[in-house]
Amino acid sequence: MQSCAAAHAAACYRNPSVTPSDFPRCKSLSPNVTLAWAISPADGYITLALDIDGVWDWLALGLSEGGMKGADIAVCKHAGNGMFTVQDMWSEGFYTPVLDEQQDVVLVSAMQGAGSTLAVFRRPLESCDAQDMAVAFDSQQIVIWAYGHSWGYHGPQNRGYFTLTLNPNTTATTDDGSAAAAATTYASGVPADAQVLTFTMPNIAIPSNSTTYMCIDVELPTDDKYHIYSYQPLITSTQVHHMVAYACNDQPPALGVPYSCSYMSTCQMFYLIYAPGVGTVEAPATAALPFGLGSWKYMTLQVHFTNVPHLTGLVDSSGFQVTYSPTLKPHDLGVLTLGSTDLTIPPGLSSFTAPPNLCPSACTASFPGPITLIQNLFHMHLLGRSMVTQHIRGGVELAPLGQRQYYDYDYQGITSVPAVPEGSRQLLPGDSLITTCTFDSTSRVNVTKFGLASFDEMCFNFLNYYPALPAVDFCITLRGRGILVNSTQQPFTPYAPTCTPTSLLANLTLSLSASQSTTTTTTTQPSTKASSPQASTSSGISSSAVTAAIVVPLLAVLAIGAFAFVVWRKGSRHRQYLGVAMGYPAKQPPVHMPFSPPDFGSIMVSTPGFGPSVGDTQSLLPPAYVMSSALQEERGGDSRPGLVRGGTGGGLVGGRSEGEEQRLMQA
């Protein structure tokens, strides 16, 4: 039976019940899990077909920021006697999900047969429910899945996640106005002339220190100019905390020789990154990271090792695999680093928000023109709880560039810059950006500050954009050091989003095809009550005439009641606020910045060769290390940038609990 199943779910469209005409998009999420889907923009819903090898009692598919935190999950259960149900569920953490107060999923069909289990269901693109995540337009999102025999914990083997663009932009144009793939739609294809470059640590011994940074410098091909179409991490040790590749043009003193780089790496232009939750990263259709002729010539691979139990005899050969091509995309991709090193986190607090950090209008005013923003990669350490980058233009806050409301150290995936409202991805000269991090320090007994060690903290957003500006890589606030621009953020009108559901339950159900599979069909009895999941049976349904005469009026009443209930229900967590369609005033969202923000202090824009004052002995250091130096001085440790107290690479300023050590040891 299993061998038969492998012929179905392991590849797209091998299950005869899932056809390209019904589901134009399909992706194999794992060797035994396939997802196919169809978007109905005019009707405002998406239909998804989850096919999994084997006969299972339940299947689950959801959207999340990574893992179970804040996950929006549809669960299809086999109820016996040929009956299936679907439930709209959500989870705030790593425990059994609970029923959503508002049910927004409709079961189309479900079946067990031919060695696989298939569930087809439909949901709105945007439900405006606080416990749902929208199927975002032209954006990469994390899709999670799980399955099992009896309802409960699925175990480590029967689960997974994948980054997909479920709702791509198929009508975008290029800069010259011609039809083309969307600027931020991620294509899986690569040119025929693509090549693969691998650079890794040469099977080095992992030091027994709690925290160690090791680097190795490599030379890149320079016979032609190349674009990176995709890259993926190659992780060979559980001690790898994260990896960064930096680019430069000056030849390093020794190529291919590993060295300790807690102080600084040879190359300093941020380029590639791996952190838990980051898998294969694909370039957008119209831009890619460049190297080679007329571009970057060398790269430093930096690997951060965490070895809390001080184990010996461990080796590592982690690194990156890069797919590149001389077939160039229209633009070079750049990386702009936002964030803060002004972190002093008191212990024992479930929620502590660090001072917001400003990338001021004085910085962006120097840009030669607009740039298009593509992706965020938010990076914090173990205490990270949430993070947001706000966008201010002309005294008005626009939609956030991105946010993680349920940040998880183990799932630091890439977040697309929202495509809606229109123009959200454009950063104009004179705009300002504010990045804010919130932490949970209940596991600590001492103050935690910014630092390189795993038990220190960070607050960075690595923002991909195009066209690349070679003279700019950081735009952050420095307090009292390297003063180039004095600036304060002027008061602004906060962003006030509104939301209109793209589809009601009645629309979802009534639009079901009359030619459903005879094996399994759906009832037409949707309910807004969490206790009444949608059902599917193998016995068939009544005729369309009876359905229209009896069920349609009931559905209309229920749908209107559900919509009114959502409007009146108090907002919580990540709700998008209703009201416009019903004539009610839109509810104001949480305000991340006060109307009269405090003085942000001294602003510094870091560019290659353009650091602090000429007389400053640290003028060649990247800003993160310059600021780290100030923090080290506050600690009373070694004042050199990046070095930690005691010389062991630990720098454990923040006390940690035994449970936190165990978590890191198992990561």
PDB file of N, CA and C in Angstrom, residues 543-627:
ATOM      1  N   SER A 543     -30.081  17.447  -4.521  1.00  0.00           N
ATOM      2  CA  SER A 543     -29.981  18.101  -5.815  1.00  0.00           C
ATOM      3  C   SER A 543     -29.751  19.584  -5.641  1.00  0.00           C
ATOM      4  N   SER A 544     -29.238  20.212  -6.719  1.00  0.00           N
ATOM      5  CA  SER A 544     -28.962  21.642  -6.651  1.00  0.00           C
ATOM      6  C   SER A 544     -30.233  22.449  -6.458  1.00  0.00           C
ATOM      7  N   ALA A 545     -31.368  21.948  -6.974  1.00  0.00           N
ATOM      8  CA  ALA A 545     -32.620  22.697  -6.809  1.00  0.00           C
ATOM      9  C   ALA A 545     -33.040  22.729  -5.354  1.00  0.00           C
ATOM     10  N   VAL A 546     -32.940  21.579  -4.678  1.00  0.00           N
ATOM     11  CA  VAL A 546     -33.306  21.543  -3.262  1.00  0.00           C
ATOM     12  C   VAL A 546     -32.344  22.388  -2.448  1.00  0.00           C
ATOM     13  N   THR A 547     -31.079  22.320  -2.805  1.00  0.00           N
ATOM     14  CA  THR A 547     -30.071  23.120  -2.099  1.00  0.00           C
ATOM     15  C   THR A 547     -30.397  24.597  -2.197  1.00  0.00           C
ATOM     16  N   ALA A 548     -30.721  25.043  -3.415  1.00  0.00           N
ATOM     17  CA  ALA A 548     -31.001  26.461  -3.606  1.00  0.00           C
ATOM     18  C   ALA A 548     -32.257  26.896  -2.864  1.00  0.00           C
ATOM     19  N   ALA A 549     -33.257  26.036  -2.843  1.00  0.00           N
ATOM     20  CA  ALA A 549     -34.536  26.412  -2.250  1.00  0.00           C
ATOM     21  C   ALA A 549     -34.520  26.401  -0.736  1.00  0.00           C
ATOM     22  N   ILE A 550     -33.744  25.492  -0.143  1.00  0.00           N
ATOM     23  CA  ILE A 550     -33.807  25.314   1.300  1.00  0.00           C
ATOM     24  C   ILE A 550     -32.591  25.889   2.013  1.00  0.00           C
ATOM     25  N   VAL A 551     -31.412  25.592   1.467  1.00  0.00           N
ATOM     26  CA  VAL A 551     -30.195  25.900   2.214  1.00  0.00           C
ATOM     27  C   VAL A 551     -29.711  27.328   2.009  1.00  0.00           C
ATOM     28  N   VAL A 552     -29.889  27.863   0.791  1.00  0.00           N
ATOM     29  CA  VAL A 552     -29.346  29.183   0.494  1.00  0.00           C
ATOM     30  C   VAL A 552     -29.849  30.266   1.443  1.00  0.00           C
ATOM     31  N   PRO A 553     -31.178  30.357   1.698  1.00  0.00           N
ATOM     32  CA  PRO A 553     -31.615  31.397   2.636  1.00  0.00           C
ATOM     33  C   PRO A 553     -30.996  31.236   4.019  1.00  0.00           C
ATOM     34  N   LEU A 554     -30.889  29.999   4.482  1.00  0.00           N
ATOM     35  CA  LEU A 554     -30.291  29.768   5.793  1.00  0.00           C
ATOM     36  C   LEU A 554     -28.832  30.203   5.814  1.00  0.00           C
ATOM     37  N   LEU A 555     -28.115  29.884   4.751  1.00  0.00           N
ATOM     38  CA  LEU A 555     -26.710  30.282   4.666  1.00  0.00           C
ATOM     39  C   LEU A 555     -26.564  31.800   4.678  1.00  0.00           C
ATOM     40  N   ALA A 556     -27.438  32.471   3.962  1.00  0.00           N
ATOM     41  CA  ALA A 556     -27.363  33.927   3.908  1.00  0.00           C
ATOM     42  C   ALA A 556     -27.545  34.530   5.298  1.00  0.00           C
ATOM     43  N   VAL A 557     -28.523  34.019   6.036  1.00  0.00           N
ATOM     44  CA  VAL A 557     -28.764  34.521   7.392  1.00  0.00           C
ATOM     45  C   VAL A 557     -27.555  34.260   8.279  1.00  0.00           C
ATOM     46  N   LEU A 558     -27.040  33.028   8.206  1.00  0.00           N
ATOM     47  CA  LEU A 558     -25.884  32.685   9.037  1.00  0.00           C
ATOM     48  C   LEU A 558     -24.672  33.529   8.678  1.00  0.00           C
ATOM     49  N   ALA A 559     -24.448  33.746   7.388  1.00  0.00           N
ATOM     50  CA  ALA A 559     -23.282  34.516   6.963  1.00  0.00           C
ATOM     51  C   ALA A 559     -23.371  35.956   7.438  1.00  0.00           C
ATOM     52  N   ILE A 560     -24.572  36.569   7.297  1.00  0.00           N
ATOM     53  CA  ILE A 560     -24.732  37.952   7.759  1.00  0.00           C
ATOM     54  C   ILE A 560     -24.532  38.028   9.264  1.00  0.00           C
ATOM     55  N   GLY A 561     -25.076  37.037   9.987  1.00  0.00           N
ATOM     56  CA  GLY A 561     -24.877  37.021  11.437  1.00  0.00           C
ATOM     57  C   GLY A 561     -23.419  36.877  11.808  1.00  0.00           C
ATOM     58  N   ALA A 562     -22.700  36.017  11.096  1.00  0.00           N
ATOM     59  CA  ALA A 562     -21.272  35.832  11.386  1.00  0.00           C
ATOM     60  C   ALA A 562     -20.499  37.109  11.131  1.00  0.00           C
ATOM     61  N   PHE A 563     -20.825  37.778  10.029  1.00  0.00           N
ATOM     62  CA  PHE A 563     -20.119  39.013   9.696  1.00  0.00           C
ATOM     63  C   PHE A 563     -20.355  40.080  10.753  1.00  0.00           C
ATOM     64  N   ALA A 564     -21.616  40.211  11.190  1.00  0.00           N
ATOM     65  CA  ALA A 564     -21.917  41.190  12.233  1.00  0.00           C
ATOM     66  C   ALA A 564     -21.216  40.842  13.538  1.00  0.00           C
ATOM     67  N   PHE A 565     -21.148  39.543  13.831  1.00  0.00           N
ATOM     68  CA  PHE A 565     -20.479  39.105  15.059  1.00  0.00           C
ATOM     69  C   PHE A 565     -19.009  39.495  15.044  1.00  0.00           C
ATOM     70  N   VAL A 566     -18.349  39.332  13.893  1.00  0.00           N
ATOM     71  CA  VAL A 566     -16.930  39.689  13.790  1.00  0.00           C
ATOM     72  C   VAL A 566     -16.734  41.181  13.977  1.00  0.00           C
ATOM     73  N   VAL A 567     -17.643  41.971  13.403  1.00  0.00           N
ATOM     74  CA  VAL A 567     -17.513  43.425  13.517  1.00  0.00           C
ATOM     75  C   VAL A 567     -17.559  43.860  14.969  1.00  0.00           C
ATOM     76  N   TRP A 568     -18.492  43.249  15.733  1.00  0.00           N
ATOM     77  CA  TRP A 568     -18.665  43.678  17.121  1.00  0.00           C
ATOM     78  C   TRP A 568     -17.647  43.044  18.060  1.00  0.00           C
ATOM     79  N   ARG A 569     -17.083  41.904  17.682  1.00  0.00           N
ATOM     80  CA  ARG A 569     -16.189  41.216  18.605  1.00  0.00           C
ATOM     81  C   ARG A 569     -14.946  42.056  18.875  1.00  0.00           C
ATOM     82  N   LYS A 570     -14.549  42.116  20.114  1.00  0.00           N
ATOM     83  CA  LYS A 570     -13.396  42.932  20.484  1.00  0.00           C
ATOM     84  C   LYS A 570     -12.135  42.373  19.854  1.00  0.00           C
ATOM     85  N   GLY A 571     -11.225  43.296  19.426  1.00  0.00           N
ATOM     86  CA  GLY A 571      -9.980  42.875  18.794  1.00  0.00           C
ATOM     87  C   GLY A 571      -9.009  42.332  19.804  1.00  0.00           C
ATOM     88  N   SER A 572      -8.150  41.415  19.332  1.00  0.00           N
ATOM     89  CA  SER A 572      -7.071  40.874  20.157  1.00  0.00           C
ATOM     90  C   SER A 572      -5.996  40.334  19.250  1.00  0.00           C
ATOM     91  N   ARG A 573      -4.806  40.161  19.799  1.00  0.00           N
ATOM     92  CA  ARG A 573      -3.656  39.605  19.097  1.00  0.00           C
ATOM     93  C   ARG A 573      -3.443  40.340  17.788  1.00  0.00           C
ATOM     94  N   HIS A 574      -3.490  39.667  16.636  1.00  0.00           N
ATOM     95  CA  HIS A 574      -3.146  40.302  15.375  1.00  0.00           C
ATOM     96  C   HIS A 574      -4.373  40.576  14.514  1.00  0.00           C
ATOM     97  N   ARG A 575      -5.489  41.041  15.124  1.00  0.00           N
ATOM     98  CA  ARG A 575      -6.714  41.295  14.371  1.00  0.00           C
ATOM     99  C   ARG A 575      -6.532  42.404  13.328  1.00  0.00           C
ATOM    100  N   GLN A 576      -7.125  42.194  12.160  1.00  0.00           N
ATOM    101  CA  GLN A 576      -7.297  43.259  11.187  1.00  0.00           C
ATOM    102  C   GLN A 576      -8.705  43.808  11.411  1.00  0.00           C
ATOM    103  N   TYR A 577      -8.841  45.099  11.518  1.00  0.00           N
ATOM    104  CA  TYR A 577     -10.081  45.656  12.042  1.00  0.00           C
ATOM    105  C   TYR A 577     -11.140  45.864  10.958  1.00  0.00           C
ATOM    106  N   LEU A 578     -12.350  45.403  11.295  1.00  0.00           N
ATOM    107  CA  LEU A 578     -13.500  45.543  10.416  1.00  0.00           C
ATOM    108  C   LEU A 578     -14.221  46.863  10.673  1.00  0.00           C
ATOM    109  N   GLY A 579     -15.221  47.134   9.878  1.00  0.00           N
ATOM    110  CA  GLY A 579     -16.075  48.276  10.160  1.00  0.00           C
ATOM    111  C   GLY A 579     -16.490  49.056   8.939  1.00  0.00           C
ATOM    112  N   VAL A 580     -15.647  49.165   7.951  1.00  0.00           N
ATOM    113  CA  VAL A 580     -15.934  50.035   6.822  1.00  0.00           C
ATOM    114  C   VAL A 580     -17.160  49.552   6.053  1.00  0.00           C
ATOM    115  N   ALA A 581     -17.203  48.239   5.762  1.00  0.00           N
ATOM    116  CA  ALA A 581     -18.304  47.718   4.952  1.00  0.00           C
ATOM    117  C   ALA A 581     -19.650  47.858   5.650  1.00  0.00           C
ATOM    118  N   MET A 582     -19.659  47.812   6.968  1.00  0.00           N
ATOM    119  CA  MET A 582     -20.915  47.874   7.712  1.00  0.00           C
ATOM    120  C   MET A 582     -21.251  49.287   8.178  1.00  0.00           C
ATOM    121  N   GLY A 583     -20.393  50.233   7.864  1.00  0.00           N
ATOM    122  CA  GLY A 583     -20.666  51.606   8.239  1.00  0.00           C
ATOM    123  C   GLY A 583     -20.206  51.987   9.620  1.00  0.00           C
ATOM    124  N   TYR A 584     -19.466  51.092  10.311  1.00  0.00           N
ATOM    125  CA  TYR A 584     -18.954  51.412  11.630  1.00  0.00           C
ATOM    126  C   TYR A 584     -17.586  52.063  11.508  1.00  0.00           C
ATOM    127  N   PRO A 585     -17.220  52.938  12.432  1.00  0.00           N
ATOM    128  CA  PRO A 585     -15.880  53.534  12.366  1.00  0.00           C
ATOM    129  C   PRO A 585     -14.826  52.466  12.581  1.00  0.00           C
ATOM    130  N   ALA A 586     -13.737  52.568  11.822  1.00  0.00           N
ATOM    131  CA  ALA A 586     -12.666  51.589  11.936  1.00  0.00           C
ATOM    132  C   ALA A 586     -11.998  51.697  13.295  1.00  0.00           C
ATOM    133  N   LYS A 587     -11.746  50.548  13.903  1.00  0.00           N
ATOM    134  CA  LYS A 587     -11.084  50.521  15.208  1.00  0.00           C
ATOM    135  C   LYS A 587      -9.598  50.767  15.029  1.00  0.00           C
ATOM    136  N   GLN A 588      -9.005  51.564  15.899  1.00  0.00           N
ATOM    137  CA  GLN A 588      -7.596  51.891  15.779  1.00  0.00           C
ATOM    138  C   GLN A 588      -6.739  50.713  16.220  1.00  0.00           C
ATOM    139  N   PRO A 589      -5.671  50.402  15.470  1.00  0.00           N
ATOM    140  CA  PRO A 589      -4.779  49.312  15.853  1.00  0.00           C
ATOM    141  C   PRO A 589      -3.823  49.768  16.933  1.00  0.00           C
ATOM    142  N   PRO A 590      -3.072  48.835  17.515  1.00  0.00           N
ATOM    143  CA  PRO A 590      -2.049  49.238  18.481  1.00  0.00           C
ATOM    144  C   PRO A 590      -1.052  50.198  17.844  1.00  0.00           C
ATOM    145  N   VAL A 591      -0.644  51.191  18.565  1.00  0.00           N
ATOM    146  CA  VAL A 591       0.307  52.188  18.074  1.00  0.00           C
ATOM    147  C   VAL A 591       1.700  51.812  18.554  1.00  0.00           C
ATOM    148  N   HIS A 592       2.601  51.591  17.628  1.00  0.00           N
ATOM    149  CA  HIS A 592       3.947  51.176  17.993  1.00  0.00           C
ATOM    150  C   HIS A 592       4.805  52.365  18.420  1.00  0.00           C
ATOM    151  N   MET A 593       4.486  53.546  17.909  1.00  0.00           N
ATOM    152  CA  MET A 593       5.263  54.741  18.240  1.00  0.00           C
ATOM    153  C   MET A 593       4.333  55.801  18.808  1.00  0.00           C
ATOM    154  N   PRO A 594       4.746  56.532  19.825  1.00  0.00           N
ATOM    155  CA  PRO A 594       3.922  57.628  20.328  1.00  0.00           C
ATOM    156  C   PRO A 594       3.862  58.754  19.318  1.00  0.00           C
ATOM    157  N   PHE A 595       2.894  59.630  19.506  1.00  0.00           N
ATOM    158  CA  PHE A 595       2.774  60.751  18.586  1.00  0.00           C
ATOM    159  C   PHE A 595       3.933  61.717  18.722  1.00  0.00           C
ATOM    160  N   SER A 596       4.548  61.786  19.877  1.00  0.00           N
ATOM    161  CA  SER A 596       5.712  62.647  20.081  1.00  0.00           C
ATOM    162  C   SER A 596       6.889  61.776  20.512  1.00  0.00           C
ATOM    163  N   PRO A 597       7.560  61.146  19.547  1.00  0.00           N
ATOM    164  CA  PRO A 597       8.630  60.211  19.894  1.00  0.00           C
ATOM    165  C   PRO A 597       9.780  60.920  20.583  1.00  0.00           C
ATOM    166  N   PRO A 598      10.537  60.186  21.379  1.00  0.00           N
ATOM    167  CA  PRO A 598      11.691  60.780  22.038  1.00  0.00           C
ATOM    168  C   PRO A 598      12.794  61.069  21.046  1.00  0.00           C
ATOM    169  N   ASP A 599      13.764  61.837  21.475  1.00  0.00           N
ATOM    170  CA  ASP A 599      14.934  62.127  20.655  1.00  0.00           C
ATOM    171  C   ASP A 599      15.691  60.829  20.400  1.00  0.00           C
ATOM    172  N   PHE A 600      15.908  60.517  19.127  1.00  0.00           N
ATOM    173  CA  PHE A 600      16.604  59.282  18.802  1.00  0.00           C
ATOM    174  C   PHE A 600      18.114  59.423  18.898  1.00  0.00           C
ATOM    175  N   GLY A 601      18.600  60.599  19.201  1.00  0.00           N
ATOM    176  CA  GLY A 601      20.038  60.758  19.377  1.00  0.00           C
ATOM    177  C   GLY A 601      20.749  60.942  18.059  1.00  0.00           C
ATOM    178  N   SER A 602      21.926  60.389  17.969  1.00  0.00           N
ATOM    179  CA  SER A 602      22.788  60.603  16.821  1.00  0.00           C
ATOM    180  C   SER A 602      22.589  59.513  15.783  1.00  0.00           C
ATOM    181  N   ILE A 603      22.484  59.921  14.552  1.00  0.00           N
ATOM    182  CA  ILE A 603      22.223  58.993  13.464  1.00  0.00           C
ATOM    183  C   ILE A 603      23.486  58.819  12.646  1.00  0.00           C
ATOM    184  N   MET A 604      23.752  57.565  12.296  1.00  0.00           N
ATOM    185  CA  MET A 604      24.932  57.285  11.494  1.00  0.00           C
ATOM    186  C   MET A 604      24.547  56.388  10.340  1.00  0.00           C
ATOM    187  N   VAL A 605      24.939  56.756   9.138  1.00  0.00           N
ATOM    188  CA  VAL A 605      24.759  55.923   7.969  1.00  0.00           C
ATOM    189  C   VAL A 605      26.109  55.325   7.628  1.00  0.00           C
ATOM    190  N   SER A 606      26.187  54.010   7.674  1.00  0.00           N
ATOM    191  CA  SER A 606      27.462  53.353   7.410  1.00  0.00           C
ATOM    192  C   SER A 606      27.559  52.974   5.956  1.00  0.00           C
ATOM    193  N   THR A 607      28.668  53.302   5.339  1.00  0.00           N
ATOM    194  CA  THR A 607      28.943  52.891   3.976  1.00  0.00           C
ATOM    195  C   THR A 607      30.365  52.385   3.917  1.00  0.00           C
ATOM    196  N   PRO A 608      30.705  51.561   2.933  1.00  0.00           N
ATOM    197  CA  PRO A 608      32.081  51.088   2.827  1.00  0.00           C
ATOM    198  C   PRO A 608      33.054  52.254   2.710  1.00  0.00           C
ATOM    199  N   GLY A 609      34.017  52.317   3.606  1.00  0.00           N
ATOM    200  CA  GLY A 609      34.991  53.393   3.598  1.00  0.00           C
ATOM    201  C   GLY A 609      34.471  54.694   4.156  1.00  0.00           C
ATOM    202  N   PHE A 610      33.293  54.678   4.746  1.00  0.00           N
ATOM    203  CA  PHE A 610      32.702  55.909   5.259  1.00  0.00           C
ATOM    204  C   PHE A 610      32.138  55.623   6.634  1.00  0.00           C
ATOM    205  N   GLY A 611      33.018  55.556   7.623  1.00  0.00           N
ATOM    206  CA  GLY A 611      32.616  55.208   8.968  1.00  0.00           C
ATOM    207  C   GLY A 611      32.636  56.418   9.861  1.00  0.00           C
ATOM    208  N   PRO A 612      32.994  56.267  11.136  1.00  0.00           N
ATOM    209  CA  PRO A 612      33.110  57.390  12.045  1.00  0.00           C
ATOM    210  C   PRO A 612      34.201  58.354  11.594  1.00  0.00           C
ATOM    211  N   SER A 613      34.482  59.350  12.403  1.00  0.00           N
ATOM    212  CA  SER A 613      35.420  60.396  12.025  1.00  0.00           C
ATOM    213  C   SER A 613      36.769  59.811  11.648  1.00  0.00           C
ATOM    214  N   VAL A 614      37.503  60.521  10.799  1.00  0.00           N
ATOM    215  CA  VAL A 614      38.758  60.022  10.262  1.00  0.00           C
ATOM    216  C   VAL A 614      39.730  59.668  11.369  1.00  0.00           C
ATOM    217  N   GLY A 615      39.702  60.423  12.445  1.00  0.00           N
ATOM    218  CA  GLY A 615      40.641  60.173  13.526  1.00  0.00           C
ATOM    219  C   GLY A 615      40.245  59.027  14.442  1.00  0.00           C
ATOM    220  N   ASP A 616      39.083  58.473  14.242  1.00  0.00           N
ATOM    221  CA  ASP A 616      38.611  57.395  15.097  1.00  0.00           C
ATOM    222  C   ASP A 616      39.333  56.108  14.725  1.00  0.00           C
ATOM    223  N   THR A 617      39.956  55.453  15.689  1.00  0.00           N
ATOM    224  CA  THR A 617      40.707  54.235  15.400  1.00  0.00           C
ATOM    225  C   THR A 617      39.800  53.096  14.985  1.00  0.00           C
ATOM    226  N   GLN A 618      38.492  53.245  15.167  1.00  0.00           N
ATOM    227  CA  GLN A 618      37.556  52.192  14.786  1.00  0.00           C
ATOM    228  C   GLN A 618      36.852  52.498  13.469  1.00  0.00           C
ATOM    229  N   SER A 619      37.411  53.383  12.660  1.00  0.00           N
ATOM    230  CA  SER A 619      36.713  53.855  11.477  1.00  0.00           C
ATOM    231  C   SER A 619      36.488  52.761  10.443  1.00  0.00           C
ATOM    232  N   LEU A 620      37.263  51.692  10.486  1.00  0.00           N
ATOM    233  CA  LEU A 620      37.102  50.625   9.515  1.00  0.00           C
ATOM    234  C   LEU A 620      36.160  49.533   9.990  1.00  0.00           C
ATOM    235  N   LEU A 621      35.634  49.661  11.205  1.00  0.00           N
ATOM    236  CA  LEU A 621      34.765  48.624  11.734  1.00  0.00           C
ATOM    237  C   LEU A 621      33.334  48.852  11.274  1.00  0.00           C
ATOM    238  N   PRO A 622      32.597  47.776  10.984  1.00  0.00           N
ATOM    239  CA  PRO A 622      31.179  47.945  10.663  1.00  0.00           C
ATOM    240  C   PRO A 622      30.429  48.445  11.883  1.00  0.00           C
ATOM    241  N   PRO A 623      29.309  49.129  11.698  1.00  0.00           N
ATOM    242  CA  PRO A 623      28.610  49.777  12.814  1.00  0.00           C
ATOM    243  C   PRO A 623      28.253  48.834  13.947  1.00  0.00           C
ATOM    244  N   ALA A 624      27.870  47.579  13.634  1.00  0.00           N
ATOM    245  CA  ALA A 624      27.483  46.682  14.712  1.00  0.00           C
ATOM    246  C   ALA A 624      28.623  46.489  15.694  1.00  0.00           C
ATOM    247  N   TYR A 625      29.844  46.433  15.183  1.00  0.00           N
ATOM    248  CA  TYR A 625      30.984  46.237  16.059  1.00  0.00           C
ATOM    249  C   TYR A 625      31.365  47.536  16.768  1.00  0.00           C
ATOM    250  N   VAL A 626      31.179  48.661  16.088  1.00  0.00           N
ATOM    251  CA  VAL A 626      31.440  49.940  16.753  1.00  0.00           C
ATOM    252  C   VAL A 626      30.544  50.078  17.973  1.00  0.00           C
ATOM    253  N   MET A 627      29.268  49.760  17.798  1.00  0.00           N
ATOM    254  CA  MET A 627      28.338  49.888  18.911  1.00  0.00           C
ATOM    255  C   MET A 627      28.580  48.806  19.956  1.00  0.00           C
TER     256      MET A 627
END
